Coordinates of C-alpha atoms and ligand atoms in Angstrom, one line a residue:
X24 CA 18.8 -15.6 -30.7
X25 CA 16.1 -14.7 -28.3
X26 CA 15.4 -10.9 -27.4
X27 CA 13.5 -10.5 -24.5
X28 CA 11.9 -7.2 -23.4
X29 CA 12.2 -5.6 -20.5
X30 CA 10.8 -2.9 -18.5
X31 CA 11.9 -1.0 -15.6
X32 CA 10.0 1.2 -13.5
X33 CA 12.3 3.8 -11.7
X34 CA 15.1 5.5 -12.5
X35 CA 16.8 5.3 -9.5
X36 CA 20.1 3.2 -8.4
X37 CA 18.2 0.0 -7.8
X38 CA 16.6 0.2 -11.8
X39 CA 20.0 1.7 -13.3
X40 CA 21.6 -1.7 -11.5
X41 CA 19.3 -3.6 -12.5
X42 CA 19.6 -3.0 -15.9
X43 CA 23.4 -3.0 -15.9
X44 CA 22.9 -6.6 -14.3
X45 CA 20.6 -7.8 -17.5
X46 CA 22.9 -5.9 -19.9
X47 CA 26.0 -8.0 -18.4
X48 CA 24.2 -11.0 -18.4
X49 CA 23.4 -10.8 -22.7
X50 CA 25.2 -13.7 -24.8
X51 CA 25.0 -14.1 -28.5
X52 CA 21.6 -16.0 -27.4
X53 CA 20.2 -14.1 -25.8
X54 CA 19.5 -10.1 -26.0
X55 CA 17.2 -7.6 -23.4
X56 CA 15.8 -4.5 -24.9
X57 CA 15.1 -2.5 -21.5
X58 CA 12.6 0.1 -21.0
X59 CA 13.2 2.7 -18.1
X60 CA 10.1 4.4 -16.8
X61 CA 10.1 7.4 -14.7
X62 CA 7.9 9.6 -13.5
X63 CA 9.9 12.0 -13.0
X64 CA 11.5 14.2 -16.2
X65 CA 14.5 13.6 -14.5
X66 CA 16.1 10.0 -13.8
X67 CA 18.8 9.1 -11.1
X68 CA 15.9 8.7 -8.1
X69 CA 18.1 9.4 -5.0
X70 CA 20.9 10.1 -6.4
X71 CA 19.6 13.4 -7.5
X72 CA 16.5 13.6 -4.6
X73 CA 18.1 12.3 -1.5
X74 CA 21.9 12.4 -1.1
X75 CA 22.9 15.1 0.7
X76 CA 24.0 17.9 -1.6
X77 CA 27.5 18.5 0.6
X78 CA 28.2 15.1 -0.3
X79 CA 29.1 15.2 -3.9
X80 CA 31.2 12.2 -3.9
X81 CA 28.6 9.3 -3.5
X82 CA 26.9 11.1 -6.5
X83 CA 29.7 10.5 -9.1
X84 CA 27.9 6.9 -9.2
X85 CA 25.7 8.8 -11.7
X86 CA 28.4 8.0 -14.4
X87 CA 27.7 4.6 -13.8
X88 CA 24.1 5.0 -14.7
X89 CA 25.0 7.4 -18.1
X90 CA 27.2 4.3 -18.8
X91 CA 24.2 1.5 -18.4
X92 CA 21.8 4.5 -20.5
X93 CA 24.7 4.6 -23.6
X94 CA 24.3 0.6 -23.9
X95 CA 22.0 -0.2 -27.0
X96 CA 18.6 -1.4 -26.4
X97 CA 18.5 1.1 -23.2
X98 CA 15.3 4.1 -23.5
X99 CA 14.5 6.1 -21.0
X100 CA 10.9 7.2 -20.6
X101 CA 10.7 9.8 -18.3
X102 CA 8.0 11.7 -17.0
X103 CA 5.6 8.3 -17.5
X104 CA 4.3 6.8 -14.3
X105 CA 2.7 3.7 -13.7
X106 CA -0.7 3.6 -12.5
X107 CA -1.6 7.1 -14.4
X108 CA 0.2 6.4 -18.1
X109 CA 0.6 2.9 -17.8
X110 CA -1.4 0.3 -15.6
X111 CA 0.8 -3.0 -14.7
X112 CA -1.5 -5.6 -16.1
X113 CA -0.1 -3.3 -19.5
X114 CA 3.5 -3.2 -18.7
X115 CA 3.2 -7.5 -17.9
X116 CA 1.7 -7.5 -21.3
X117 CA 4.0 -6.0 -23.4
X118 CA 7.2 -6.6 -22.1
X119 CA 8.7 -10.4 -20.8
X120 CA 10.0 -8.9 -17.4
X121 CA 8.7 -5.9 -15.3
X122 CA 10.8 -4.9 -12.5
X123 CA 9.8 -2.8 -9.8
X124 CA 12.6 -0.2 -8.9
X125 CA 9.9 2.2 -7.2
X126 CA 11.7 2.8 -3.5
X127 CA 10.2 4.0 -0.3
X128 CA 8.7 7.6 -1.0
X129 CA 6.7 7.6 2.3
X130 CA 7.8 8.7 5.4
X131 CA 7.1 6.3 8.3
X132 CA 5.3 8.2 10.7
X133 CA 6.0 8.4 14.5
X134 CA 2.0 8.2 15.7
X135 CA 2.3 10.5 18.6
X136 CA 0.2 13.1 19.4
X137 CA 1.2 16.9 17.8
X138 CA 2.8 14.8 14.2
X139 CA 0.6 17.0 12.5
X140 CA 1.2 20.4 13.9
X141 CA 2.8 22.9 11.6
X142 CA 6.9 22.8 12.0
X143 CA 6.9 18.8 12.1
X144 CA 7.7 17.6 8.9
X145 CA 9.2 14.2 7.8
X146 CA 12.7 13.4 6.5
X147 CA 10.3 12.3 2.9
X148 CA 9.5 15.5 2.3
X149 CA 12.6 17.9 3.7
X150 CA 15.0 15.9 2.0
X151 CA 13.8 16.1 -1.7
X152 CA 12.9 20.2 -0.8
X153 CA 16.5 21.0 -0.2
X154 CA 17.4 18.6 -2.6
X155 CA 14.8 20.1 -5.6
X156 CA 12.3 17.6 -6.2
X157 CA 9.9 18.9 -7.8
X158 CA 6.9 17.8 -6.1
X159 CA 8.2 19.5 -2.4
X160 CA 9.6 22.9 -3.7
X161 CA 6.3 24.4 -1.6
X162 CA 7.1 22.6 1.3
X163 CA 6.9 24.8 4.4
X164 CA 9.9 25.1 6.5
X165 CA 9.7 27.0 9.5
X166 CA 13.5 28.4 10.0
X167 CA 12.8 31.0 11.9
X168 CA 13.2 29.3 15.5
X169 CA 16.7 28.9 16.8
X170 CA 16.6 25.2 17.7
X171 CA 15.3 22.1 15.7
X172 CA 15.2 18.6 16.4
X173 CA 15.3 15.8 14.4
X174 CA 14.3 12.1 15.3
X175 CA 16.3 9.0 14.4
X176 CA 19.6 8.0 14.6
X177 CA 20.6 6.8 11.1
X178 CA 22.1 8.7 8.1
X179 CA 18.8 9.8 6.8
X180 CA 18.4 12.2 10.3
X181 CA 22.3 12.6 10.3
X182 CA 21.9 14.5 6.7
X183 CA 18.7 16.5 7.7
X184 CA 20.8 17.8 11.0
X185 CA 23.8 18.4 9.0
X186 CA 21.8 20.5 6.6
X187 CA 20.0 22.9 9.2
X188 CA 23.6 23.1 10.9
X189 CA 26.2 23.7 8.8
X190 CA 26.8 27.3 7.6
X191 CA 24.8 27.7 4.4
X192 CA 27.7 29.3 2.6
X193 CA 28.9 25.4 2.9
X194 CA 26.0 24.5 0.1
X195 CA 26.2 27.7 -1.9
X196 CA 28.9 25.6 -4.2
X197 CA 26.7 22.9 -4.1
X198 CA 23.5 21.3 -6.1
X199 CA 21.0 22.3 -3.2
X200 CA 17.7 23.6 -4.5
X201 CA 17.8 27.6 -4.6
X202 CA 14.9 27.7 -3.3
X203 CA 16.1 26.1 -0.2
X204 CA 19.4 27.9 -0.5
X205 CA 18.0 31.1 0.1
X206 CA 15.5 29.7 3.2
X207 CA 18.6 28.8 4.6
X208 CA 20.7 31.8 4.4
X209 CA 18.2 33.1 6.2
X210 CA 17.3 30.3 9.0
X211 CA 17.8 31.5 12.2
X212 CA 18.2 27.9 13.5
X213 CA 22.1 27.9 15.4
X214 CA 21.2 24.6 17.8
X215 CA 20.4 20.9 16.5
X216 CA 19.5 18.0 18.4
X217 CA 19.5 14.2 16.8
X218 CA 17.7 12.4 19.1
X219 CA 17.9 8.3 19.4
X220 CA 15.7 6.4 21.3
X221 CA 18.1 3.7 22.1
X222 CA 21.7 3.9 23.3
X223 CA 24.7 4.8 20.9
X224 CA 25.8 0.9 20.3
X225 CA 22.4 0.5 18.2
X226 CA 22.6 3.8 16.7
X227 CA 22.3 3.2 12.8
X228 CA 24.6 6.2 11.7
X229 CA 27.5 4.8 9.7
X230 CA 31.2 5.2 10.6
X231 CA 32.1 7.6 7.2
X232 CA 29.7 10.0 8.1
X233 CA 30.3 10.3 12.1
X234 CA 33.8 11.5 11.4
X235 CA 32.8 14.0 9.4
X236 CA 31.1 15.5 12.0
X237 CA 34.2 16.6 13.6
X238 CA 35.7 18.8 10.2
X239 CA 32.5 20.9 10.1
X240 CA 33.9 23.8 10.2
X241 CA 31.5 25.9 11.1
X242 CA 29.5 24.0 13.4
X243 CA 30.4 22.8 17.0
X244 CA 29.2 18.8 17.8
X245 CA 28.4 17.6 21.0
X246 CA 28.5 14.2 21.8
X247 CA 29.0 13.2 25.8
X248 CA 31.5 10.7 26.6
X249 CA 29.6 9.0 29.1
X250 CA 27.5 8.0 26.0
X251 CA 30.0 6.2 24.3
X252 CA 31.9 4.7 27.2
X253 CA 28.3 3.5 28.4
X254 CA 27.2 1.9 25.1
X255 CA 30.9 0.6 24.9
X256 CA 30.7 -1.6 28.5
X257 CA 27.2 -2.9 27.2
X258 CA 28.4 -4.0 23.7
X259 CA 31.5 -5.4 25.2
X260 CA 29.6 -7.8 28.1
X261 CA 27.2 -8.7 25.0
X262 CA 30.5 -10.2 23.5
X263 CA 33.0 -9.1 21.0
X264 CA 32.2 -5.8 19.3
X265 CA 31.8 -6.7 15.5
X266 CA 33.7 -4.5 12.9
X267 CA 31.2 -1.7 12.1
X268 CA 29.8 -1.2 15.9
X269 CA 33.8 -1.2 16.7
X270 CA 34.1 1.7 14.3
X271 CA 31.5 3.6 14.9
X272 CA 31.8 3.8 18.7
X273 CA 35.4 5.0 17.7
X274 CA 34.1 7.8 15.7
X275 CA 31.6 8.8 18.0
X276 CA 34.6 8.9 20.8
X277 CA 36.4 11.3 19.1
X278 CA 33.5 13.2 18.5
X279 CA 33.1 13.3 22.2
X280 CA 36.8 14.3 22.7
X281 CA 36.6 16.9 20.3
X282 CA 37.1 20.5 21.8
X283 CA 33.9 22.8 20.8
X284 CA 35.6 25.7 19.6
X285 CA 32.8 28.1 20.7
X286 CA 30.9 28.4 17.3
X287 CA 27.7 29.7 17.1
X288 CA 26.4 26.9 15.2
X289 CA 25.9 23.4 17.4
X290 CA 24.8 20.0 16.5
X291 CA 24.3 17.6 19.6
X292 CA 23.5 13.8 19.5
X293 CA 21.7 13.1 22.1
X294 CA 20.7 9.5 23.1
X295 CA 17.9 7.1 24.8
X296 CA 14.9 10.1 23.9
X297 CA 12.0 8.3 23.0
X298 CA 9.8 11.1 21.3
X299 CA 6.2 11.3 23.3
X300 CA 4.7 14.4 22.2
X301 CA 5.2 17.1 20.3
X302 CA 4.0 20.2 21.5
X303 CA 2.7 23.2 20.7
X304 CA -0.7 24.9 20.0
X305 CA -0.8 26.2 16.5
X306 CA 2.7 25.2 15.8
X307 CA 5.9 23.2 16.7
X308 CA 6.7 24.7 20.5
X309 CA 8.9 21.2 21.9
X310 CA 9.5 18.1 21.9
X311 CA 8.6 15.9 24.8
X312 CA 11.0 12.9 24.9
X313 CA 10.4 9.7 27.8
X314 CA 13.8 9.2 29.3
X315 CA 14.7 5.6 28.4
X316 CA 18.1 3.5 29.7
X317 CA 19.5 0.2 28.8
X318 CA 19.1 -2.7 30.5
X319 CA 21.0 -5.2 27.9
X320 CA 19.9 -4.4 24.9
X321 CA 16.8 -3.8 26.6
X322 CA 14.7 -0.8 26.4
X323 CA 13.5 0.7 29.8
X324 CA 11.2 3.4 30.2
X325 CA 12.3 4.9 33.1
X326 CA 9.4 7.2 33.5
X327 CA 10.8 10.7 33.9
X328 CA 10.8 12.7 30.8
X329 CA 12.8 15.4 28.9
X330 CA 11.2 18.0 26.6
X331 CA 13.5 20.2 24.0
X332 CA 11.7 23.8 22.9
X333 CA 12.0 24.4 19.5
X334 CA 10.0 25.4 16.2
X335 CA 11.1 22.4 14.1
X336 CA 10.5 19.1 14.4
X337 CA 12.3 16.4 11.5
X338 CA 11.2 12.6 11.7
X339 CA 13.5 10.6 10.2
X340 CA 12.7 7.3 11.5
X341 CA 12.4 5.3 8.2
X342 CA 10.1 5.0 4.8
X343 CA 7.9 2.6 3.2
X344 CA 6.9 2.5 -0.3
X345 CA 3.9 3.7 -1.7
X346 CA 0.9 1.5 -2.6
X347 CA 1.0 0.8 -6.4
X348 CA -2.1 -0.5 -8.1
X349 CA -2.3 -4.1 -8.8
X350 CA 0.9 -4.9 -7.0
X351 CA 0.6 -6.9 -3.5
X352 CA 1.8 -5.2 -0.6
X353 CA 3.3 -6.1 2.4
X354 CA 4.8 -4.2 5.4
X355 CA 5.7 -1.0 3.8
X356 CA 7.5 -3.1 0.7
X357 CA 6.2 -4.5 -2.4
X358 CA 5.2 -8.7 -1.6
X359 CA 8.1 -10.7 -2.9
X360 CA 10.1 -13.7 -2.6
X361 CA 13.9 -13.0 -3.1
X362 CA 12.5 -10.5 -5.7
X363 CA 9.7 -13.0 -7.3
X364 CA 6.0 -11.1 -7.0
X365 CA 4.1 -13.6 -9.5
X366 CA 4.7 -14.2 -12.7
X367 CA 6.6 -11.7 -14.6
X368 CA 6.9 -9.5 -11.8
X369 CA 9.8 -8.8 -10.0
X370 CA 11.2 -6.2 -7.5
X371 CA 14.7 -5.1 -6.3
X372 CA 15.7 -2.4 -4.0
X373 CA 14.0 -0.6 -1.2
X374 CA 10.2 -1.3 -2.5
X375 CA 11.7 -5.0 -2.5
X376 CA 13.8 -5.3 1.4
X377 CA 12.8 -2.0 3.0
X378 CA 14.5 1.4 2.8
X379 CA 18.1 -0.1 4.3
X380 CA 21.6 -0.2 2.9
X381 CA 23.4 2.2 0.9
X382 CA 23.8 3.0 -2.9
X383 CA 25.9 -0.2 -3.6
X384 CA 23.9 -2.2 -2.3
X385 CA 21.5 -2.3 -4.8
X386 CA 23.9 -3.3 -6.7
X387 CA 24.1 -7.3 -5.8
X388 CA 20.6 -7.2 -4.7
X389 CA 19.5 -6.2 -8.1
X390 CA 21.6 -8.9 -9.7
X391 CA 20.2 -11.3 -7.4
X392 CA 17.0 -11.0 -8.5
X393 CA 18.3 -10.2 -12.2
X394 CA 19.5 -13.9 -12.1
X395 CA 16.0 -15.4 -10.9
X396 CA 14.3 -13.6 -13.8
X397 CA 16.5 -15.0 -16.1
X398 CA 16.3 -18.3 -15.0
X399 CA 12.6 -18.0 -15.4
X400 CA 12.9 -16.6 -18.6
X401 CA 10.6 -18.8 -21.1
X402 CA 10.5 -17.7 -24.5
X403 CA 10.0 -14.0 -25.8
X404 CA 5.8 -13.2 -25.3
X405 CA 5.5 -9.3 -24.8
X406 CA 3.2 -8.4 -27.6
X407 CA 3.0 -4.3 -28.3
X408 CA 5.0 -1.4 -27.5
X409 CA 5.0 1.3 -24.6
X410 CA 4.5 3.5 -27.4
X411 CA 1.2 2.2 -28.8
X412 CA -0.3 3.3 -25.0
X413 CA 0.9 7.0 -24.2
X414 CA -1.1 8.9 -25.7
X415 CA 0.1 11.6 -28.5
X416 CA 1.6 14.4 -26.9
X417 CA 2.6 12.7 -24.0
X418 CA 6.2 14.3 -23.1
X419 CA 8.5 11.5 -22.8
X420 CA 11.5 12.6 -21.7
X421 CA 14.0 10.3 -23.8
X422 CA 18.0 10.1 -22.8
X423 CA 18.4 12.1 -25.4
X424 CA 16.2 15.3 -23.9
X425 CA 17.6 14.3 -20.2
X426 CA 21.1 14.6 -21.6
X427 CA 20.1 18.3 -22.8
X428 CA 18.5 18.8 -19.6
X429 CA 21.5 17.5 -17.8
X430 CA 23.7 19.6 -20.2
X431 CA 22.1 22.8 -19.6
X432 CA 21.7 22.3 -15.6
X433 CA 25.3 21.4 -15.7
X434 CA 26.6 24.8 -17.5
X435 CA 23.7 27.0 -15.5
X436 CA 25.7 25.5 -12.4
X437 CA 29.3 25.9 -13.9
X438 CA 28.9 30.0 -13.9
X439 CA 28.0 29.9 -10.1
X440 CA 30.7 27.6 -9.0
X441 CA 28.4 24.7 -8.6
X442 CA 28.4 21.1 -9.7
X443 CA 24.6 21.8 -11.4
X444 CA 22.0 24.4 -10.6
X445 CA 18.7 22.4 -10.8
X446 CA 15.4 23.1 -12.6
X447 CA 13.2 22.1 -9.9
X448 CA 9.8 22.6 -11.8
X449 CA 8.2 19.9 -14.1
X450 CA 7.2 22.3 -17.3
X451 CA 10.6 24.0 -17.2
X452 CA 12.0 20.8 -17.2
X453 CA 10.3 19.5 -20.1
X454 CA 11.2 22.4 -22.3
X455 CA 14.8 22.1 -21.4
X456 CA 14.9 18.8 -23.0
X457 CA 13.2 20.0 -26.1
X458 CA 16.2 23.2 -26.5
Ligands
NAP16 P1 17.7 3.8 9.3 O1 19.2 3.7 9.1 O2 16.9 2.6 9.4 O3 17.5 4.7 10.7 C1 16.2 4.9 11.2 C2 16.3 5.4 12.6 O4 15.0 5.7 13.0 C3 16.8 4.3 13.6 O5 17.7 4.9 14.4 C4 15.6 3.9 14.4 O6 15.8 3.6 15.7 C5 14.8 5.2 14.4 N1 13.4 5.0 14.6 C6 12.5 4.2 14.0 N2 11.3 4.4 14.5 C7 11.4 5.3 15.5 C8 10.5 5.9 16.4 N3 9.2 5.5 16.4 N4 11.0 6.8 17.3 C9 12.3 7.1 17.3 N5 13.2 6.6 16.5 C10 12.7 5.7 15.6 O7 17.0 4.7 8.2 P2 17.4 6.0 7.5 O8 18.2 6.9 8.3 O9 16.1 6.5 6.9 O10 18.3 5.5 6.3 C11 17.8 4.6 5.3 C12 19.0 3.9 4.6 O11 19.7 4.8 3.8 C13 20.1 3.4 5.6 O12 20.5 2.2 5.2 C14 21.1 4.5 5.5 O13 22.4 4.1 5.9 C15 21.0 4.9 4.1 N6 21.6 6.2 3.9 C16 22.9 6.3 3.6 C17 23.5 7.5 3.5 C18 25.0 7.6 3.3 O14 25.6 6.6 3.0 N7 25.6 8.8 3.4 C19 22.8 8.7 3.7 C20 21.4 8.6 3.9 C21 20.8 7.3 4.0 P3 15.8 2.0 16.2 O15 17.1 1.5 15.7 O16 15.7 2.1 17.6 O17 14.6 1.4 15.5

């Protein structure tokens, strides 16, 4: 019997898959002994950072992941990150397999000019504050205009508008950071705009989450109808409307049709606003957007232009993953083929296509590339162990001090109604897994 070791670095849904793909793929020949590094004390990557917090349901895969962690042979070792702890040439040492399950932490940025005044932040860094990572809990939010903006058309900005929108007694019986909680109760911001530079058939929102748009119930969305019918005629004399686009134009219709019922709160999706400039002189003032229309599935600048006032500007227009020593890059994504980077190396997930797809689909992807390890697999070589490199002292946060940490967020959360309340800084988190 060969036991081959493994090491995964991420705890998010792309490493969790991944190791339920290697655990799945174990015969009486052939055994995996899989390492899970994180640098964060807390695994579950966007699971816990980056799904919305009023959207509890897509975070129930986390049992899933609890599963794949009770399998034996699993360890987590959180709060150990590569290229501090451990270096890679270390990891490709010791272990037969490395995988990459690092993501996209960056936000792409929109390079025009006023990106850097104060009030225009990206998606990469509001979405893990309100969500508690801890490495954003000082992020500056300004919330005390009455109208924000936010950039992109896909689920990413769709979450971030939601979030300034809704009524924030909608997340007090949710896992949203407290410290964002209470910045919210206290927002002044009433009016939302998405804005998408091209027309509605190529917006990347997905059907599920425009027709939820319509229950808010606190929260009036605007949508115009000439939108739809518009991106409608030009998808149709393109051909016929696949599935998905068929769907979404549907949701986005009745969005349209929906009477606003005169709420204080509004969210408006506004199409073909190319972002130009934002503006302001010490902070966030507008928004100037060039005025594009369709020709096709062309994009025309038609010259005139359209600028928003507001204090708050959100870019959600995509990630790329960070630069990790002694790994090739390429494009925002880790350089791979199918998942091979040389050698032992592997990748699956956003740092291997690009930050596309939802949860499940890391799950296939990861077992794609599970497969072509495998079928590389020589004989066992690693030589060492992980735990021969930390130094003593190092807090590793095992499964066994996540579960306490999980436990004790869990039953902090259970008094105030809520699913969890989360520790949000790194040394509190560490000693809740010792208690
Ligand atoms: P996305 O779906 O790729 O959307 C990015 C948006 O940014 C697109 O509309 C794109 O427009 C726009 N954009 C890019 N560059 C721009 C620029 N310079 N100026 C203006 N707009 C620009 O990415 P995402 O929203 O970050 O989401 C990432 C993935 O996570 C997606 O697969 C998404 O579905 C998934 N996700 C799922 C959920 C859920 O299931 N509830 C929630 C969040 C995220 P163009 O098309 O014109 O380039």
């Amino acid at each position: 019997m060969s036991q081959f070791k493994v090491a995964i670095v991420g705890a998010g849904p792309a490493g969790y898959f991944a190791a339920q793909a290697l655990q799945n793929s174990q015969t009486d020949d052939m055994k995996f002994e899989i390492d899970m590094l994180e640098r964060l004390p807390t695994p579950w990557g966007l699971v816990r950072t980056g799904v919305a917090p009023d959207h509890p349901k897509i975070k129930t895969v986390a049992k899933v992941f609890e599963k794949v962690a009770a399998e034996p042979g699993f360890r987590l070792f959180g709060n150990v990150e590569l290229g501090t702890d451990v270096t890679i040439e270390q990891l490709r040492d010791i272990y037969d397999v490395v995988i990459l399950a690092t993501g996209s932490a960056l936000g792409r940025k929109l390079g025009i000019p006023g990106e850097d005044l104060y009030g225009s932040i990206s998606a990469a860094d509001f979405v893990p504050w309100y969500n508690g990572h801890p490495d954003f809990t000082s992020l500056e939010v300004p919330l005390d205009g009455e109208v924000a903006v936010v950039i992109g058309a896909g689920n990413v900005a769709m979450d971030c508008a939601r979030i300034l929108a809704i009524n924030p007694e909608e997340l007090d019986t949710t896992d949203t950071a407290n410290h964002a909680l209470a910045a919210l109760h206290k927002s002044a911001i009433r009016t939302v705009h998405i804005a998408a530079r091209r027309g509605a058939e190529h917006a990347a929102f997905t059907a599920p989450e425009l027709r939820d748009l319509p229950k808010l119930e606190h929260t009036d969305v605007f949508l115009r109808a000439d939108d739809v019918a518009a991106a409608q005629a030009r998808a149709e004399s393109a051909g016929e409307i696949e599935k998905e686009l068929r769907s979404n134009l549907e949701a986005m219709k009745l969005i349209a049709e929906t009477t606003p019922a005169g709420r204080d709160r509004s969210l408006h999706l506004n199409f073909l606003l190319a972002p130009k400039e934002i503006v302001g002189k010490d902070r966030v003032e507008g928004i100037t957007f060039s005025i594009n229309r369709m020709d096709g599935d062309k994009v025309i600048d038609t010259g005139e232009t359209h600028t928003i006032s507001c204090s708050l500007v959100i870019s959600a227009i995509g990630y790329h993953a960070l630069p990790l020593a002694g790994v090739p890059e390429n494009s925002g994504k880790v350089k791979n083929a199918d998942g091979r980077v040389d050698g032992n190396l592997y990748v699956v997930g956003w740092a291997k296509r690009g930050p596309s797809g939802v949860i499940g689909t890391n799950k296939s992807d990861a077992a794609d590339v599970v497969k072509l390890a495998i079928e590389d697999l020589g004989t066992p070589k690693g030589k060492g162990s992980i735990d021969d490199i930390l130094p003593a002292g190092h807090q590793i946060i095992s499964q066994e001090k996540w579960s306490r940490i999980n436990a004790a967020e869990v039953a902090a959360g259970e008094v105030l109604g809520k699913p969890r309340l989360k520790e949000v800084e790194r040394s509190k988190l560490i000693t809740l897994g010792q208690e």
